[in-house]
Amino acid sequence: MADSQKTSLWAKGATVSLGLMVGLLSGWAAITGGMGGQNYSGWYGSSVTGSTDADPWLRARVAVSGLLALNKSQAIYFTRKTDDAGDPLREECRYRVTGGPLPGKWWSVTVYAADNYLPLNDDDALSFDATEVRPDAAGAWAAVLAPVRPDGGEAWASTRKAGEFDITLRIYQPDRGAVADYASIPMPKVTKLDCGGKA
């Protein structure tokens, strides 16, 4: 075989290999890039998560993230990676999460580390829920995301060993109106208090 033919075959093989590698990497990025969906006041949710209308890409993202999504009539899901200022949520910072009544029978907020798994700490406080907050007469409530339990007994989710993390809001047995229109849901706010003990 002539040298020119060998070079041509090598070039074709390299092109095919490069194409396969780019395809695999872009596919992996597509399914590991979070749940996607629409932005609802900083929380992202997809109206087809937990629905038979979910496309193959969303189903793959659900499988990789370990969300194990219930049917929409049973639960709806929202994920948040930033505070209200748009900064990434970080382990060394403290955040106040505030909200009001949510349109469902029950709800919870859970911390997930950058690898989509629960943080590997032994604080036994990786989420807070509707039974742990103390709403006022108008239904307004507050909780804290922080690496150390706050003084005062506020509802708390530990971010210790979470790195750059995200939080997932689950609303269980949501009202029909909320399922039909995610934009109608009064989403909780996430305000940074300080980082490393500094405001």
Coordinates of N, CA and C in Angstrom, one line a residue:
M1 N 0.9 -1.2 0.0 CA 0.0 0.0 0.0 C 0.9 1.2 0.0
A2 N 0.5 2.2 -0.9 CA 1.3 3.4 -1.0 C 1.2 4.3 0.2
D3 N 2.3 5.1 0.5 CA 2.3 6.0 1.6 C 1.1 6.9 1.6
S4 N 0.7 7.4 0.4 CA -0.4 8.3 0.3 C -1.8 7.7 0.7
Q5 N -1.9 6.4 0.4 CA -3.1 5.6 0.8 C -3.1 5.4 2.3
K6 N -2.0 5.1 2.9 CA -1.9 4.9 4.3 C -2.3 6.2 5.1
T7 N -1.7 7.3 4.5 CA -2.0 8.6 5.1 C -3.5 8.9 5.0
S8 N -4.1 8.6 3.9 CA -5.5 8.9 3.7 C -6.4 8.1 4.6
L9 N -6.1 6.8 4.8 CA -6.8 5.9 5.7 C -6.6 6.4 7.2
W10 N -5.4 6.8 7.5 CA -5.2 7.3 8.9 C -6.0 8.5 9.1
A11 N -6.1 9.4 8.1 CA -6.8 10.7 8.3 C -8.3 10.4 8.4
K12 N -8.8 9.4 7.6 CA -10.2 9.1 7.7 C -10.5 8.5 9.1
G13 N -9.7 7.6 9.6 CA -9.8 7.0 10.9 C -9.8 8.0 12.0
A14 N -8.9 8.9 11.9 CA -8.8 10.0 12.9 C -10.1 10.9 12.9
T15 N -10.6 11.2 11.7 CA -11.8 12.0 11.6 C -13.0 11.3 12.2
V16 N -13.2 10.0 11.9 CA -14.3 9.2 12.5 C -14.1 9.1 14.0
S17 N -12.9 8.9 14.5 CA -12.7 8.8 15.9 C -13.0 10.1 16.6
L18 N -12.6 11.2 16.0 CA -12.8 12.5 16.6 C -14.3 12.8 16.6
G19 N -15.0 12.4 15.5 CA -16.5 12.6 15.4 C -17.2 11.8 16.5
L20 N -16.8 10.6 16.7 CA -17.4 9.8 17.7 C -17.2 10.4 19.1
M21 N -15.9 10.8 19.3 CA -15.6 11.4 20.6 C -16.4 12.7 20.9
V22 N -16.5 13.6 19.9 CA -17.3 14.8 20.1 C -18.8 14.4 20.3
G23 N -19.3 13.4 19.6 CA -20.7 13.0 19.7 C -21.0 12.5 21.1
L24 N -20.1 11.6 21.6 CA -20.2 11.1 23.0 C -20.2 12.2 24.0
L25 N -19.2 13.1 23.9 CA -19.0 14.1 24.9 C -20.2 15.1 24.9
S26 N -20.7 15.4 23.7 CA -21.9 16.3 23.6 C -23.1 15.7 24.2
G27 N -23.3 14.4 23.9 CA -24.4 13.6 24.4 C -24.4 13.5 25.9
W28 N -23.2 13.3 26.5 CA -23.0 13.2 27.9 C -23.3 14.5 28.6
A29 N -22.8 15.6 27.9 CA -23.1 17.0 28.5 C -24.6 17.3 28.5
A30 N -25.3 16.8 27.4 CA -26.7 17.0 27.3 C -27.5 16.4 28.4
I31 N -27.0 15.2 28.8 CA -27.8 14.4 29.8 C -27.3 14.7 31.2
T32 N -26.2 15.3 31.4 CA -25.7 15.6 32.8 C -25.8 17.1 33.1
G33 N -26.3 17.9 32.2 CA -26.4 19.3 32.4 C -27.5 19.8 33.2
G34 N -28.1 19.0 34.1 CA -29.2 19.4 34.9 C -30.5 19.1 34.3
M35 N -31.6 19.4 35.0 CA -32.9 19.0 34.5 C -33.4 20.0 33.5
G36 N -32.8 21.1 33.3 CA -33.3 22.0 32.3 C -34.6 22.6 32.6
G37 N -35.4 22.9 31.6 CA -36.7 23.4 31.7 C -36.7 25.0 31.8
Q38 N -37.9 25.5 32.2 CA -38.1 26.9 32.2 C -37.6 27.5 33.6
N39 N -37.3 28.8 33.5 CA -36.9 29.5 34.7 C -38.1 30.1 35.4
Y40 N -38.3 29.8 36.6 CA -39.4 30.4 37.4 C -38.8 31.0 38.7
S41 N -38.5 32.3 38.5 CA -37.9 33.1 39.6 C -36.6 32.4 40.2
G42 N -35.8 31.9 39.3 CA -34.5 31.3 39.7 C -34.6 29.8 39.9
W43 N -35.7 29.2 39.9 CA -35.9 27.8 40.0 C -36.3 27.3 38.6
Y44 N -35.6 26.1 38.2 CA -35.9 25.6 36.9 C -36.7 24.3 37.0
G45 N -37.7 24.2 36.2 CA -38.6 23.1 36.2 C -39.1 22.8 34.8
S46 N -39.3 21.5 34.6 CA -39.9 21.1 33.3 C -41.2 20.5 33.5
S47 N -42.2 21.0 32.7 CA -43.6 20.5 32.9 C -43.7 19.1 32.4
V48 N -42.7 18.5 31.7 CA -42.8 17.1 31.2 C -42.1 16.2 32.1
T49 N -41.3 16.6 33.1 CA -40.7 15.7 34.1 C -41.8 14.9 34.8
G50 N -41.7 13.6 34.8 CA -42.7 12.7 35.4 C -43.9 12.6 34.5
S51 N -43.8 12.9 33.2 CA -44.9 12.8 32.3 C -44.5 11.9 31.2
T52 N -45.6 11.3 30.6 CA -45.3 10.4 29.4 C -44.9 11.3 28.2
D53 N -45.0 12.6 28.3 CA -44.5 13.5 27.2 C -43.0 13.8 27.2
A54 N -42.3 13.3 28.2 CA -40.9 13.5 28.3 C -40.1 12.9 27.1
D55 N -39.3 13.7 26.5 CA -38.5 13.2 25.4 C -37.3 12.3 25.9
P56 N -36.7 11.6 25.0 CA -35.6 10.7 25.4 C -34.4 11.4 26.1
W57 N -34.1 12.7 25.8 CA -33.1 13.4 26.4 C -33.4 13.7 27.9
L58 N -34.7 14.1 28.1 CA -35.1 14.4 29.5 C -35.1 13.1 30.3
R59 N -35.6 12.0 29.7 CA -35.6 10.7 30.4 C -34.2 10.3 30.8
A60 N -33.2 10.6 29.9 CA -31.8 10.2 30.2 C -31.3 11.1 31.3
R61 N -31.7 12.4 31.3 CA -31.2 13.3 32.4 C -31.8 12.8 33.7
V62 N -33.1 12.4 33.7 CA -33.7 11.9 34.9 C -33.0 10.7 35.4
A63 N -32.6 9.8 34.5 CA -31.9 8.5 34.9 C -30.6 8.8 35.5
V64 N -29.8 9.7 34.8 CA -28.4 10.0 35.3 C -28.5 10.8 36.6
S65 N -29.4 11.7 36.8 CA -29.4 12.6 38.0 C -30.0 11.8 39.2
G66 N -30.7 10.7 38.9 CA -31.2 9.9 40.0 C -32.5 10.5 40.6
L67 N -33.2 11.4 39.9 CA -34.3 12.1 40.4 C -35.5 11.2 40.7
L68 N -35.6 10.1 39.9 CA -36.7 9.1 40.1 C -38.0 9.9 40.2
A69 N -38.3 10.6 39.2 CA -39.5 11.5 39.2 C -40.8 10.7 39.2
L70 N -41.7 11.2 40.1 CA -43.0 10.7 40.2 C -43.9 11.3 39.1
N71 N -45.0 10.7 38.9 CA -46.0 11.3 38.0 C -46.3 12.8 38.4
K72 N -46.6 13.6 37.5 CA -46.8 15.1 37.8 C -48.0 15.3 38.8
S73 N -49.0 14.4 38.8 CA -50.1 14.5 39.7 C -49.6 14.2 41.1
Q74 N -48.5 13.5 41.3 CA -48.0 13.2 42.6 C -46.9 14.1 43.1
A75 N -46.1 14.7 42.2 CA -45.1 15.6 42.6 C -44.6 16.4 41.4
I76 N -44.2 17.7 41.7 CA -43.5 18.5 40.7 C -42.2 18.9 41.3
Y77 N -41.2 19.2 40.4 CA -39.9 19.4 40.8 C -39.3 20.6 40.3
F78 N -38.5 21.3 41.1 CA -37.8 22.5 40.6 C -36.4 22.5 41.2
T79 N -35.4 22.9 40.4 CA -34.0 22.9 40.9 C -33.4 24.3 40.8
R80 N -32.6 24.6 41.7 CA -31.9 25.9 41.8 C -30.5 25.8 42.1
K81 N -29.6 26.5 41.3 CA -28.2 26.5 41.4 C -27.6 27.8 41.9
T82 N -28.4 28.9 42.0 CA -27.9 30.2 42.3 C -28.8 30.9 43.3
D83 N -28.3 31.9 44.0 CA -29.1 32.7 44.9 C -29.8 33.8 44.1
D84 N -30.5 34.6 44.8 CA -31.4 35.7 44.2 C -30.5 36.7 43.4
A85 N -29.2 36.8 43.8 CA -28.3 37.7 43.1 C -27.7 37.1 41.8
G86 N -28.0 35.8 41.6 CA -27.4 35.1 40.5 C -26.1 34.4 40.7
D87 N -25.6 34.4 42.0 CA -24.3 33.8 42.3 C -24.5 32.3 42.6
P88 N -23.6 31.5 42.2 CA -23.7 30.0 42.5 C -23.8 29.8 44.0
L89 N -24.6 28.8 44.3 CA -24.7 28.3 45.7 C -23.4 27.6 46.1
R90 N -22.8 28.1 47.2 CA -21.5 27.5 47.7 C -21.6 27.1 49.1
E91 N -20.9 26.0 49.4 CA -20.9 25.4 50.7 C -20.5 26.3 51.8
E92 N -19.5 27.2 51.6 CA -19.0 28.1 52.7 C -19.9 29.3 53.0
C93 N -21.0 29.4 52.2 CA -21.9 30.5 52.4 C -23.1 30.1 53.2
R94 N -23.8 31.1 53.8 CA -25.1 30.8 54.5 C -26.1 31.6 53.7
Y95 N -27.3 30.9 53.6 CA -28.4 31.4 52.8 C -29.7 31.3 53.6
R96 N -30.6 32.3 53.4 CA -31.9 32.3 54.0 C -32.9 32.0 52.9
V97 N -33.7 30.9 53.1 CA -34.7 30.6 52.1 C -36.0 31.0 52.7
T98 N -36.8 31.8 52.0 CA -38.1 32.3 52.5 C -39.2 32.1 51.5
G99 N -40.3 31.8 52.0 CA -41.5 31.6 51.1 C -42.8 31.7 51.8
G100 N -43.8 31.3 51.1 CA -45.1 31.3 51.7 C -45.8 30.0 51.4
P101 N -47.1 29.9 51.5 CA -47.8 28.7 51.3 C -47.5 28.2 49.8
L102 N -47.3 26.9 49.7 CA -47.0 26.3 48.4 C -48.2 25.4 48.0
P103 N -48.5 25.4 46.7 CA -49.8 24.8 46.2 C -49.7 23.2 46.2
G104 N -49.7 22.6 47.3 CA -49.6 21.1 47.4 C -49.9 20.7 48.8
K105 N -50.0 19.4 49.0 CA -50.3 18.8 50.3 C -49.0 18.9 51.2
W106 N -47.8 18.8 50.6 CA -46.6 18.8 51.3 C -45.5 19.2 50.4
W107 N -44.4 19.7 51.0 CA -43.2 20.1 50.1 C -41.9 19.9 50.9
S108 N -40.8 19.8 50.2 CA -39.5 19.7 50.8 C -38.5 20.4 49.9
V109 N -37.4 20.8 50.6 CA -36.2 21.3 49.9 C -35.0 20.5 50.3
T110 N -34.3 20.0 49.3 CA -33.1 19.1 49.5 C -31.9 19.6 48.9
V111 N -30.7 19.5 49.6 CA -29.4 19.9 49.1 C -28.8 18.7 48.3
Y112 N -28.2 19.0 47.1 CA -27.5 18.1 46.4 C -26.1 18.7 46.0
A113 N -25.0 17.9 46.2 CA -23.7 18.3 45.9 C -23.5 18.3 44.3
A114 N -22.4 18.8 43.9 CA -22.2 19.0 42.4 C -22.3 17.7 41.7
D115 N -22.1 16.5 42.3 CA -22.2 15.2 41.6 C -23.6 14.7 41.6
N116 N -24.6 15.5 42.0 CA -26.0 15.1 42.0 C -26.3 14.1 43.1
Y117 N -25.4 13.9 44.0 CA -25.7 13.1 45.2 C -25.8 13.9 46.4
L118 N -26.4 13.3 47.5 CA -26.5 14.1 48.8 C -25.1 14.3 49.3
P119 N -24.8 15.4 49.9 CA -23.5 15.7 50.5 C -23.1 14.6 51.5
L120 N -21.8 14.2 51.5 CA -21.4 13.2 52.4 C -21.0 13.7 53.8
N121 N -22.0 14.1 54.5 CA -21.8 14.5 55.9 C -22.7 13.8 56.8
D122 N -22.5 13.9 58.1 CA -23.3 13.1 59.1 C -24.2 14.1 59.9
D123 N -24.6 15.2 59.3 CA -25.4 16.2 60.1 C -26.8 15.8 60.2
D124 N -27.3 14.8 59.5 CA -28.6 14.3 59.5 C -29.6 15.5 59.2
A125 N -29.2 16.4 58.3 CA -30.1 17.5 58.0 C -29.8 18.0 56.5
L126 N -30.1 17.1 55.6 CA -29.9 17.4 54.2 C -31.1 18.0 53.5
S127 N -32.1 18.2 54.3 CA -33.3 18.8 53.7 C -34.1 19.4 54.8
F128 N -35.1 20.3 54.5 CA -36.1 20.7 55.4 C -37.4 20.6 54.6
D129 N -38.5 20.6 55.4 CA -39.8 20.4 54.7 C -40.9 21.2 55.4
A130 N -42.1 21.1 54.9 CA -43.3 21.8 55.4 C -43.5 21.6 56.9
T131 N -43.1 20.5 57.5 CA -43.4 20.2 58.9 C -42.3 20.8 59.8
E132 N -41.2 21.3 59.2 CA -40.1 21.8 60.0 C -40.0 23.3 60.1
V133 N -40.6 24.0 59.1 CA -40.6 25.5 59.2 C -41.8 25.9 60.1
R134 N -41.7 27.2 60.5 CA -42.7 27.7 61.5 C -43.4 28.9 60.8
P135 N -44.4 28.7 60.0 CA -45.1 29.8 59.3 C -45.7 30.8 60.3
D136 N -45.7 32.0 59.9 CA -46.5 33.0 60.7 C -48.0 33.0 60.3
A137 N -48.7 33.9 60.8 CA -50.2 33.9 60.6 C -50.5 34.0 59.1
A138 N -49.6 34.6 58.3 CA -49.9 34.8 56.8 C -49.3 33.6 56.0
G139 N -48.7 32.6 56.7 CA -48.1 31.5 56.1 C -46.7 31.6 55.6
A140 N -46.1 32.8 55.9 CA -44.7 33.1 55.5 C -43.7 32.2 56.4
W141 N -42.7 31.7 55.8 CA -41.8 30.8 56.6 C -40.3 31.1 56.1
A142 N -39.4 30.7 56.9 CA -38.0 30.9 56.6 C -37.2 29.6 57.1
A143 N -36.1 29.4 56.4 CA -35.2 28.3 56.7 C -33.8 28.7 56.3
V144 N -32.8 28.0 56.8 CA -31.4 28.3 56.5 C -30.7 27.2 55.8
L145 N -29.8 27.5 54.8 CA -28.9 26.6 54.2 C -27.5 27.0 54.6
A146 N -26.8 26.2 55.3 CA -25.5 26.5 55.9 C -24.7 25.3 56.2
P147 N -23.3 25.4 56.3 CA -22.5 24.3 56.7 C -22.6 24.0 58.2
V148 N -23.1 24.9 59.0 CA -23.2 24.7 60.5 C -24.7 25.0 60.9
R149 N -25.2 24.3 61.8 CA -26.6 24.5 62.3 C -26.7 25.9 62.9
P150 N -27.7 26.7 62.5 CA -27.9 28.0 63.0 C -28.4 28.0 64.5
D151 N -28.1 29.1 65.2 CA -28.7 29.3 66.5 C -30.1 29.7 66.3
G152 N -30.9 29.4 67.3 CA -32.3 29.8 67.3 C -33.3 28.8 66.8
G153 N -32.8 27.6 66.4 CA -33.8 26.5 66.1 C -34.5 26.7 64.8
E154 N -34.0 27.5 63.9 CA -34.6 27.6 62.5 C -34.5 26.3 61.8
A155 N -35.4 26.1 60.9 CA -35.3 24.9 60.0 C -34.0 25.1 59.2
W156 N -33.3 24.0 59.0 CA -32.0 24.0 58.4 C -31.7 22.8 57.6
A157 N -31.0 23.1 56.5 CA -30.4 22.0 55.6 C -28.9 22.2 55.6
S158 N -28.1 21.2 55.9 CA -26.7 21.3 55.9 C -26.1 21.3 54.5
T159 N -25.2 22.2 54.3 CA -24.4 22.2 53.0 C -23.0 21.8 53.2
R160 N -22.6 21.3 54.4 CA -21.3 20.8 54.7 C -20.9 19.7 53.7
K161 N -19.7 19.8 53.1 CA -19.2 18.9 52.1 C -20.0 18.9 50.8
A162 N -20.7 19.9 50.5 CA -21.5 20.0 49.3 C -20.8 20.7 48.2
G163 N -19.8 21.5 48.5 CA -19.1 22.2 47.4 C -20.0 23.2 46.8
E164 N -20.0 23.3 45.5 CA -20.9 24.2 44.7 C -22.1 23.3 44.5
F165 N -23.2 23.7 45.2 CA -24.4 22.7 45.3 C -25.6 23.3 44.6
D166 N -26.6 22.5 44.5 CA -27.9 23.0 44.1 C -29.0 22.4 45.1
I167 N -30.2 23.0 45.0 CA -31.3 22.5 45.8 C -32.4 22.2 45.0
T168 N -33.2 21.2 45.4 CA -34.4 20.7 44.7 C -35.6 20.9 45.6
L169 N -36.6 21.6 45.0 CA -37.9 21.8 45.7 C -38.9 20.8 45.1
R170 N -39.5 20.0 46.0 CA -40.5 19.0 45.5 C -41.8 19.4 46.2
I171 N -42.8 19.6 45.3 CA -44.2 19.9 45.8 C -45.0 18.6 45.6
Y172 N -45.5 18.0 46.7 CA -46.2 16.7 46.6 C -47.7 16.9 46.5
Q173 N -48.3 16.1 45.7 CA -49.8 16.2 45.4 C -50.1 17.7 45.2
P174 N -49.5 18.2 44.1 CA -49.8 19.6 43.8 C -51.2 19.9 43.3
D175 N -51.6 21.2 43.6 CA -52.9 21.6 43.1 C -53.0 21.5 41.6
R176 N -54.1 21.3 41.0 CA -54.3 21.3 39.5 C -53.8 22.5 38.9
G177 N -54.1 23.7 39.5 CA -53.7 24.9 38.9 C -52.2 25.0 38.8
A178 N -51.4 24.5 39.8 CA -50.0 24.6 39.8 C -49.4 23.6 38.7
V179 N -50.0 22.5 38.6 CA -49.6 21.5 37.5 C -49.8 22.1 36.1
A180 N -50.9 22.9 36.0 CA -51.2 23.4 34.7 C -50.4 24.7 34.4
D181 N -49.9 25.4 35.4 CA -49.2 26.7 35.2 C -48.2 26.9 36.3
Y182 N -46.9 26.4 36.0 CA -45.8 26.6 36.9 C -45.6 28.0 37.3
A183 N -45.9 28.9 36.4 CA -45.6 30.4 36.6 C -46.5 30.9 37.7
S184 N -47.6 30.2 38.1 CA -48.5 30.7 39.1 C -48.0 30.4 40.5
I185 N -46.9 29.5 40.6 CA -46.4 29.1 41.9 C -45.6 30.2 42.5
P186 N -45.8 30.6 43.8 CA -45.0 31.6 44.4 C -43.7 31.0 44.9
M187 N -42.7 31.0 44.1 CA -41.4 30.3 44.4 C -40.7 30.9 45.6
P188 N -40.0 30.1 46.4 CA -39.2 30.6 47.5 C -38.0 31.5 47.0
K189 N -37.6 32.4 47.8 CA -36.5 33.2 47.6 C -35.3 32.6 48.3
V190 N -34.1 32.9 47.7 CA -32.8 32.4 48.3 C -31.9 33.5 48.4
T191 N -31.6 34.0 49.6 CA -30.8 35.2 49.9 C -29.5 34.8 50.6
K192 N -28.4 35.3 50.0 CA -27.1 35.0 50.7 C -27.0 35.9 51.9
L193 N -26.6 35.3 53.0 CA -26.4 36.0 54.3 C -24.9 36.5 54.4
D194 N -24.0 35.5 54.2 CA -22.6 35.8 54.3 C -21.8 34.6 53.8
C195 N -20.5 34.7 53.7 CA -19.7 33.6 53.3 C -18.5 33.5 54.2
G196 N -18.2 32.4 54.8 CA -17.1 32.2 55.7 C -17.1 33.1 56.9
G197 N -18.4 33.4 57.3 CA -18.5 34.3 58.5 C -18.5 35.8 58.1
K198 N -18.3 36.1 56.8 CA -18.2 37.5 56.4 C -19.4 37.9 55.6
A199 N -20.0 39.1 55.8 CA -21.2 39.5 55.0 C -20.8 39.9 53.6

